Tab-separated table of C-alpha atoms in Angstrom:
chain	number	residue	atom	x	y	z
L	1	MET	CA	-10.198	-0.107	-10.294
L	2	ALA	CA	-12.290	-3.283	-10.141
L	3	ARG	CA	-13.496	-4.296	-6.706
L	4	ILE	CA	-12.065	-7.563	-5.385
L	5	GLY	CA	-11.452	-9.242	-2.040
L	6	VAL	CA	-9.553	-12.250	-0.697
L	7	ARG	CA	-10.677	-14.985	1.665
L	8	LEU	CA	-8.044	-16.225	4.119
L	9	GLU	CA	-8.284	-19.284	6.382
L	10	SER	CA	-7.239	-19.756	10.002
L	11	GLY	CA	-6.947	-23.522	9.778
L	12	PRO	CA	-4.035	-25.752	10.772
L	13	HIS	CA	-1.855	-24.889	7.781
L	14	LEU	CA	-1.112	-21.263	8.728
L	15	THR	CA	0.249	-19.711	11.918
L	16	PRO	CA	-1.192	-16.447	13.308
L	17	GLY	CA	1.955	-14.679	12.134
L	18	GLN	CA	1.526	-16.014	8.611
L	19	LEU	CA	-2.090	-14.857	8.549
L	20	ILE	CA	-1.008	-11.341	9.520
L	21	GLU	CA	1.657	-11.466	6.806
L	22	LEU	CA	-0.990	-12.419	4.244
L	23	ALA	CA	-3.383	-9.692	5.414
L	24	LYS	CA	-0.615	-7.119	4.944
L	25	LEU	CA	0.113	-8.549	1.489
L	26	VAL	CA	-3.576	-8.288	0.550
L	27	GLU	CA	-3.519	-4.604	1.468
L	28	ASP	CA	-0.197	-3.961	-0.294
L	29	ARG	CA	-1.518	-5.576	-3.480
L	30	GLY	CA	-4.479	-3.189	-3.604
L	31	PHE	CA	-7.399	-5.446	-2.699
L	32	GLU	CA	-10.520	-3.848	-1.255
L	33	SER	CA	-11.155	-6.398	1.473
L	34	VAL	CA	-9.903	-9.435	3.351
L	35	TRP	CA	-12.462	-11.961	4.613
L	36	LEU	CA	-11.961	-14.530	7.348
L	37	PRO	CA	-14.380	-17.371	8.096
L	38	GLU	CA	-14.969	-18.974	11.457
L	39	GLY	CA	-15.551	-22.690	11.256
L	40	ALA	CA	-12.961	-25.381	11.722
L	41	GLY	CA	-10.178	-22.859	12.311
L	42	SER	CA	-9.521	-20.285	15.010
L	43	GLU	CA	-11.852	-17.641	16.414
L	44	ALA	CA	-12.157	-14.985	13.715
L	45	LEU	CA	-12.520	-11.666	15.538
L	46	THR	CA	-9.223	-12.120	17.378
L	47	HIS	CA	-7.373	-12.521	14.089
L	48	LEU	CA	-9.179	-9.568	12.520
L	49	ALA	CA	-8.209	-7.367	15.473
L	50	ALA	CA	-4.595	-8.396	14.833
L	51	PHE	CA	-5.028	-7.586	11.132
L	52	ALA	CA	-6.400	-4.177	12.136
L	53	CYS	CA	-3.235	-3.418	14.093
L	54	ASN	CA	-1.037	-4.322	11.123
L	55	THR	CA	-2.939	-2.686	8.246
L	56	SER	CA	-4.357	0.771	7.593
L	57	ARG	CA	-6.613	0.699	4.520
L	58	VAL	CA	-8.064	-2.704	3.680
L	59	THR	CA	-11.607	-3.575	4.794
L	60	LEU	CA	-11.682	-6.403	7.359
L	61	ALA	CA	-14.671	-8.728	7.166
L	62	THR	CA	-15.937	-11.866	8.835
L	63	GLY	CA	-16.912	-14.330	6.191
L	64	ILE	CA	-18.743	-15.506	8.189
L	65	LEU	CA	-19.522	-15.682	11.917
L	66	PRO	CA	-22.132	-18.406	12.563
L	67	ILE	CA	-24.939	-16.772	14.532
L	68	TYR	CA	-25.421	-19.799	16.798
L	69	HIS	CA	-21.968	-19.334	18.349
L	70	ARG	CA	-22.710	-15.944	19.933
L	71	THR	CA	-25.665	-13.984	21.248
L	72	PRO	CA	-26.598	-10.833	19.322
L	73	THR	CA	-25.211	-8.748	22.181
L	74	LEU	CA	-21.836	-10.489	22.014
L	75	LEU	CA	-21.821	-10.116	18.223
L	76	ALA	CA	-22.409	-6.379	18.576
L	77	MET	CA	-19.677	-6.130	21.217
L	78	GLY	CA	-17.167	-7.896	18.969
L	79	ALA	CA	-18.155	-6.020	15.822
L	80	GLY	CA	-18.034	-2.650	17.546
L	81	SER	CA	-14.682	-3.451	19.122
L	82	VAL	CA	-12.951	-4.535	15.897
L	83	ASP	CA	-14.485	-1.587	14.061
L	84	ALA	CA	-12.996	0.781	16.644
L	85	ILE	CA	-9.591	-0.920	16.580
L	86	SER	CA	-9.517	-0.725	12.772
L	87	GLY	CA	-10.673	2.877	12.578
L	88	GLY	CA	-13.972	2.018	10.904
L	89	ARG	CA	-12.822	-0.691	8.480
L	90	PHE	CA	-14.855	-3.647	9.737
L	91	THR	CA	-17.700	-5.479	7.988
L	92	LEU	CA	-19.803	-7.988	9.926
L	93	GLY	CA	-20.569	-11.054	7.842
L	94	LEU	CA	-23.130	-13.371	9.436
L	95	GLY	CA	-24.383	-16.818	8.494
L	96	VAL	CA	-26.281	-19.697	10.028
L	97	GLY	CA	-23.377	-22.120	9.660
L	98	HIS	CA	-23.974	-25.866	9.437
L	99	ARG	CA	-26.001	-28.224	11.592
L	100	ASP	CA	-23.254	-30.698	12.558
L	101	PRO	CA	-20.744	-28.207	14.039
L	102	VAL	CA	-23.517	-26.216	15.721
L	103	GLU	CA	-25.180	-29.210	17.358
L	104	GLY	CA	-22.157	-31.478	17.727
L	105	GLY	CA	-19.474	-28.911	18.428
L	106	HIS	CA	-21.447	-26.368	20.431
L	107	GLY	CA	-24.309	-28.470	21.752
L	108	ILE	CA	-26.899	-25.960	20.520
L	109	PRO	CA	-30.074	-27.003	18.671
L	110	PHE	CA	-29.925	-25.890	15.047
L	111	ASP	CA	-33.429	-24.456	15.107
L	112	ARG	CA	-35.247	-21.528	13.482
L	113	PRO	CA	-32.321	-20.370	11.332
L	114	MET	CA	-34.304	-17.775	9.378
L	115	THR	CA	-36.004	-16.349	12.459
L	116	ARG	CA	-32.750	-16.352	14.394
L	117	MET	CA	-30.970	-14.478	11.609
L	118	ARG	CA	-33.651	-11.814	11.284
L	119	GLU	CA	-33.738	-11.222	15.044
L	120	THR	CA	-29.944	-11.195	15.288
L	121	VAL	CA	-29.578	-8.486	12.648
L	122	HIS	CA	-32.329	-6.377	14.237
L	123	ILE	CA	-30.769	-6.544	17.706
L	124	VAL	CA	-27.187	-6.004	16.520
L	125	ARG	CA	-28.212	-2.938	14.524
L	126	GLY	CA	-30.035	-1.557	17.541
L	127	LEU	CA	-27.084	-2.085	19.850
L	128	LEU	CA	-24.664	-0.429	17.427
L	129	THR	CA	-26.638	2.801	17.760
L	130	GLY	CA	-25.409	2.934	21.346
L	131	GLU	CA	-28.960	2.955	22.693
L	132	PRO	CA	-30.571	0.359	25.010
L	133	VAL	CA	-32.378	-2.455	23.192
L	134	THR	CA	-35.471	-4.259	24.419
L	135	TYR	CA	-36.817	-6.828	22.002
L	136	GLU	CA	-39.530	-9.457	22.191
L	137	GLY	CA	-38.593	-12.098	19.665
L	138	LYS	CA	-39.290	-15.774	19.188
L	139	VAL	CA	-35.639	-16.606	19.897
L	140	TYR	CA	-34.138	-13.589	21.685
L	141	ARG	CA	-35.652	-11.330	24.353
L	142	PRO	CA	-33.057	-8.810	25.561
L	143	ARG	CA	-34.226	-6.350	28.200
L	144	GLY	CA	-32.525	-2.970	28.060
L	145	SER	CA	-29.328	-4.434	26.622
L	146	LYS	CA	-26.741	-1.741	25.902
L	147	LEU	CA	-23.116	-1.705	24.837
L	148	GLY	CA	-20.701	-0.421	27.445
L	149	PHE	CA	-18.892	1.772	24.920
L	150	ALA	CA	-19.840	4.203	22.169
L	151	PRO	CA	-19.755	2.373	18.817
L	152	LEU	CA	-17.697	4.126	16.162
L	153	ARG	CA	-20.243	3.520	13.384
L	154	PRO	CA	-23.955	2.925	14.007
L	155	ASP	CA	-24.235	1.965	10.320
L	156	LEU	CA	-21.481	-0.663	10.367
L	157	PRO	CA	-22.106	-2.856	7.275
L	158	ILE	CA	-23.760	-6.239	7.818
L	159	TYR	CA	-23.629	-8.928	5.130
L	160	LEU	CA	-25.579	-12.178	5.163
L	161	ALA	CA	-24.063	-15.394	3.828
L	162	ALA	CA	-26.595	-17.165	1.645
L	163	LEU	CA	-26.860	-20.158	-0.647
L	164	ARG	CA	-30.626	-20.654	-0.852
L	165	PRO	CA	-33.281	-18.258	-2.197
L	166	ARG	CA	-34.982	-17.443	1.112
L	167	MET	CA	-31.786	-16.254	2.769
L	168	VAL	CA	-30.748	-14.313	-0.333
L	169	GLU	CA	-34.118	-12.542	-0.277
L	170	MET	CA	-33.697	-11.797	3.427
L	171	ALA	CA	-30.352	-10.187	2.667
L	172	GLY	CA	-32.145	-7.948	0.200
L	173	GLU	CA	-34.645	-7.024	2.897
L	174	ILE	CA	-32.433	-6.326	5.911
L	175	ALA	CA	-28.703	-6.412	5.085
L	176	ASP	CA	-26.137	-4.133	3.484
L	177	GLY	CA	-24.858	-6.955	1.323
L	178	VAL	CA	-25.024	-10.648	0.546
L	179	LEU	CA	-22.071	-13.043	0.549
L	180	LEU	CA	-22.706	-15.857	-1.910
L	181	ASN	CA	-20.584	-18.967	-2.416
L	182	TRP	CA	-19.481	-21.419	-5.102
L	183	ALA	CA	-19.907	-18.955	-7.960
L	184	THR	CA	-21.384	-20.117	-11.240
L	185	PRO	CA	-22.905	-17.715	-13.788
L	186	GLU	CA	-26.339	-19.356	-13.628
L	187	TYR	CA	-26.417	-19.336	-9.823
L	188	LEU	CA	-25.255	-15.720	-9.591
L	189	GLU	CA	-27.930	-14.508	-12.005
L	190	GLN	CA	-30.608	-16.347	-10.023
L	191	ALA	CA	-29.293	-15.023	-6.712
L	192	VAL	CA	-29.250	-11.423	-7.929
L	193	GLY	CA	-32.905	-11.848	-8.897
L	194	HIS	CA	-33.815	-13.143	-5.431
L	195	LEU	CA	-31.876	-10.298	-3.827
L	196	ARG	CA	-33.768	-7.778	-5.926
L	197	ARG	CA	-37.124	-9.275	-4.928
L	198	GLY	CA	-36.204	-9.124	-1.256
L	199	ALA	CA	-35.128	-5.499	-1.491
L	200	GLU	CA	-38.231	-4.462	-3.407
L	201	LYS	CA	-40.469	-6.268	-0.920
L	202	ALA	CA	-38.914	-4.159	1.845
L	203	GLY	CA	-39.216	-0.950	-0.178
L	204	ARG	CA	-35.454	-0.709	-0.640
L	205	ASP	CA	-33.370	0.161	-3.663
L	206	PRO	CA	-31.804	-3.151	-4.805
L	207	SER	CA	-28.687	-1.294	-5.946
L	208	ALA	CA	-28.055	-0.322	-2.309
L	209	VAL	CA	-27.420	-3.982	-1.404
L	210	ASP	CA	-23.921	-5.168	-2.282
L	211	VAL	CA	-23.331	-8.518	-4.004
L	212	ALA	CA	-20.165	-10.372	-2.995
L	213	CYS	CA	-19.322	-13.999	-3.652
L	214	TYR	CA	-16.590	-16.452	-2.770
L	215	VAL	CA	-14.934	-17.661	-5.964
L	216	ARG	CA	-13.014	-20.860	-5.239
L	217	THR	CA	-9.712	-20.365	-7.006
L	218	ALA	CA	-6.411	-22.127	-7.674
L	219	VAL	CA	-3.683	-20.417	-9.693
L	220	VAL	CA	-1.536	-23.237	-11.053
L	221	ASP	CA	0.784	-23.771	-13.997
L	222	ASP	CA	-0.142	-27.436	-14.446
L	223	VAL	CA	-3.887	-28.004	-14.101
L	224	GLU	CA	-3.655	-31.763	-14.604
L	225	ALA	CA	-1.080	-32.112	-11.819
L	226	ALA	CA	-3.283	-30.053	-9.493
L	227	LYS	CA	-6.478	-32.031	-10.085
L	228	PRO	CA	-5.897	-34.744	-7.438
L	229	TRP	CA	-5.581	-32.312	-4.537
L	230	LEU	CA	-8.301	-30.045	-5.918
L	231	ARG	CA	-10.666	-33.023	-6.048
L	232	ARG	CA	-9.881	-33.780	-2.410
L	233	ARG	CA	-10.617	-30.189	-1.418
L	234	ILE	CA	-13.962	-30.129	-3.229
L	235	ALA	CA	-14.967	-33.538	-1.846
L	236	TYR	CA	-14.459	-32.219	1.691
L	237	TYR	CA	-17.373	-29.810	1.274
L	238	PHE	CA	-19.746	-32.727	0.761
L	239	THR	CA	-19.576	-33.280	4.531
L	240	MET	CA	-21.928	-30.277	4.984
L	241	ASP	CA	-25.636	-30.581	4.221
L	242	TYR	CA	-26.160	-27.070	2.850
L	243	TYR	CA	-23.366	-27.507	0.350
L	244	VAL	CA	-24.568	-30.961	-0.667
L	245	ARG	CA	-28.012	-29.576	-1.489
L	246	TYR	CA	-26.430	-26.744	-3.426
L	247	PHE	CA	-24.264	-29.130	-5.467
L	248	GLU	CA	-27.358	-31.227	-6.194
L	249	GLN	CA	-29.140	-28.135	-7.496
L	250	ARG	CA	-26.180	-27.396	-9.744
L	251	GLY	CA	-26.754	-30.728	-11.488
L	252	PHE	CA	-24.451	-33.014	-9.510
L	253	ALA	CA	-27.011	-35.050	-7.564
L	254	GLY	CA	-25.610	-38.394	-8.722
L	255	GLU	CA	-22.060	-37.505	-7.796
L	256	ALA	CA	-23.230	-36.013	-4.495
L	257	ALA	CA	-24.846	-39.275	-3.418
L	258	ILE	CA	-21.717	-41.313	-4.189
L	259	ILE	CA	-19.325	-38.799	-2.611
L	260	SER	CA	-21.429	-38.490	0.547
L	261	ALA	CA	-21.608	-42.276	0.865
L	262	ALA	CA	-17.837	-42.595	0.485
L	263	LEU	CA	-17.223	-39.950	3.140
L	264	ALA	CA	-19.718	-41.600	5.484
L	265	ARG	CA	-17.793	-44.875	5.333
L	266	GLY	CA	-14.472	-43.110	5.956
L	267	ASP	CA	-13.133	-43.169	2.402
L	268	PRO	CA	-12.052	-39.610	1.494
L	269	GLU	CA	-9.868	-40.796	-1.384
L	270	GLY	CA	-12.795	-42.690	-2.864
L	271	ALA	CA	-14.911	-39.568	-2.513
L	272	ALA	CA	-12.288	-37.452	-4.276
L	273	ASP	CA	-12.140	-39.904	-7.171
L	274	VAL	CA	-15.811	-39.172	-7.913
L	275	VAL	CA	-15.222	-35.428	-8.390
L	276	THR	CA	-15.289	-35.041	-12.164
L	277	ASP	CA	-13.620	-32.569	-14.489
L	278	ALA	CA	-17.081	-31.103	-15.123
L	279	MET	CA	-17.466	-30.414	-11.404
L	280	LEU	CA	-14.062	-28.740	-11.255
L	281	GLU	CA	-14.937	-26.595	-14.253
L	282	GLU	CA	-18.334	-25.596	-12.837
L	283	LEU	CA	-17.435	-25.040	-9.183
L	284	ALA	CA	-13.895	-23.662	-9.319
L	285	VAL	CA	-11.675	-21.231	-11.189
L	286	VAL	CA	-8.448	-23.089	-11.960
L	287	GLY	CA	-5.585	-22.288	-14.293
L	288	SER	CA	-2.930	-19.728	-15.049
L	289	ALA	CA	-3.113	-16.258	-13.524
L	290	GLU	CA	-4.384	-14.873	-16.825
L	291	GLU	CA	-7.061	-17.561	-17.172
L	292	CYS	CA	-8.246	-17.101	-13.580
L	293	ARG	CA	-8.502	-13.332	-14.015
L	294	ARG	CA	-10.473	-13.791	-17.225
L	295	ARG	CA	-12.983	-16.153	-15.623
L	296	VAL	CA	-13.465	-14.021	-12.524
L	297	ASP	CA	-13.983	-10.900	-14.642
L	298	ALA	CA	-16.602	-12.766	-16.680
L	299	LEU	CA	-18.623	-13.389	-13.513
L	300	ARG	CA	-19.094	-9.644	-13.030
L	301	ALA	CA	-21.516	-9.598	-15.963
L	302	THR	CA	-24.021	-11.564	-13.855
L	303	GLY	CA	-24.412	-8.732	-11.335
L	304	LEU	CA	-21.578	-9.792	-9.043
L	305	ARG	CA	-20.050	-6.573	-7.730
L	306	MET	CA	-17.249	-7.907	-5.560
L	307	PRO	CA	-15.668	-11.274	-6.274
L	308	VAL	CA	-13.851	-12.596	-3.218
L	309	VAL	CA	-11.225	-15.038	-4.432
L	310	ALA	CA	-11.057	-17.987	-2.053
L	311	PRO	CA	-7.843	-19.957	-2.618
L	312	PHE	CA	-7.965	-23.715	-2.359
L	313	VAL	CA	-5.389	-24.617	0.290
L	314	GLN	CA	-2.784	-27.225	-0.589
L	315	GLY	CA	-1.594	-28.591	2.742
L	316	ASP	CA	2.062	-27.801	3.404
L	317	ASN	CA	2.112	-25.318	0.520
L	318	ALA	CA	-0.566	-23.072	2.036
L	319	MET	CA	1.458	-19.847	1.952
L	320	GLU	CA	2.478	-20.422	-1.658
L	321	THR	CA	-1.135	-21.215	-2.565
L	322	PHE	CA	-2.381	-17.944	-1.092
L	323	ARG	CA	0.467	-15.861	-2.502
L	324	ALA	CA	-0.128	-17.192	-6.013
L	325	VAL	CA	-3.775	-16.115	-5.943
L	326	ILE	CA	-3.041	-12.754	-4.291
L	327	ASP	CA	-0.317	-11.963	-6.831
L	328	ALA	CA	-2.548	-13.013	-9.734
L	329	PHE	CA	-5.312	-10.584	-8.766
L	330	ALA	CA	-3.170	-7.700	-7.482
L	331	GLN	CA	-4.661	-4.321	-8.390
C-alpha cells in the first residue's frame, strides 16, 4: 500500500466537530497520517488530542508548530502529552513559521531561525528521554529542565518543515523526516539531494530520514470553473515572504512582484487575476480524481516517500472540498 497523508485546516470554515469527523474519515479511508498546521487557525495540539480520542490507528502530526510560539520545554510537554493520549501515534512537525505572524502576532523578534531550530530539536529530544536537561545555547539555556511525567516514546519522530536548502540539509542532519511544500518534480529532486548531503555530513544514513511533502490539491470535475477560486487561494500565499521567495525560484518572479504589489494595496482580486494557468499547473494538482492520483503518484519517482495531499479550501464548501480529496486518495 502506497504511503499517503492528508493535511487538514483549523481555520474559520470548519468547526471542531467537523475536524474530528474528517480525522475519522482519514483513518477509515486507510491513510497513514493526518497533519494539522498551526498558523491562522486554532491551536493545533488541542485538536490533535481530540483526534487521538476519536481514532485508533492513524498517525497524528503537527504540520507544523512554529518554534517561536513555544519554548522547547513546552513543545516537549505538548508532544509527550499527545503521544501518550494517542498511544504512541504522534509526530512532532516543527518549522520556523513566518516573520509577520511571529513579530506582529506574538511580539517576538524573528531572529536566528536556524540556530533556534537546532537548539529546539536538541532540547526537545533530551526532554523526551525523561532525563533532566541543562543546555548552554545561543538562544536557550535551560537549567535542569525535566518533564513531570514519563514520556511514552523517547524516540518520538520529529520532522522539520523546509523550503530552502539550508533547512532541508539541517533536517538531514538532526531530524527523522523533512516536510516539504509546494511540490514540483524539479524542487523535490533538488530537496532530496540537499537532504542527502545533510545526512551524510552528520554521518547518518540518508534513507533513515523520511521525505514528506504537502501537495496542494483540488479534486474537481470542471477545472475551468474552479480556476477563479483556486487563483485566489494561491494568491493568498504571496502574503508570506518565504513563499514569495520560493515562487520566485520556481520561475515566477515577475508574477510574484505584481501579486505582492496588488496585495499590499488591498486588491486581492487583482492579485488573483495575475495567477496564470502555468502557475496553477506547476504549483497545484488539479483535476479529476484519476488525474490527481496520477500526478501525485508521478511525484514519488523524485524520492518523495509520503505525499501529504493538502486540499485547497473553497469557503462555504470546505467539508465537500476535503471529502472529495480524501475519497479520491482512499487506500
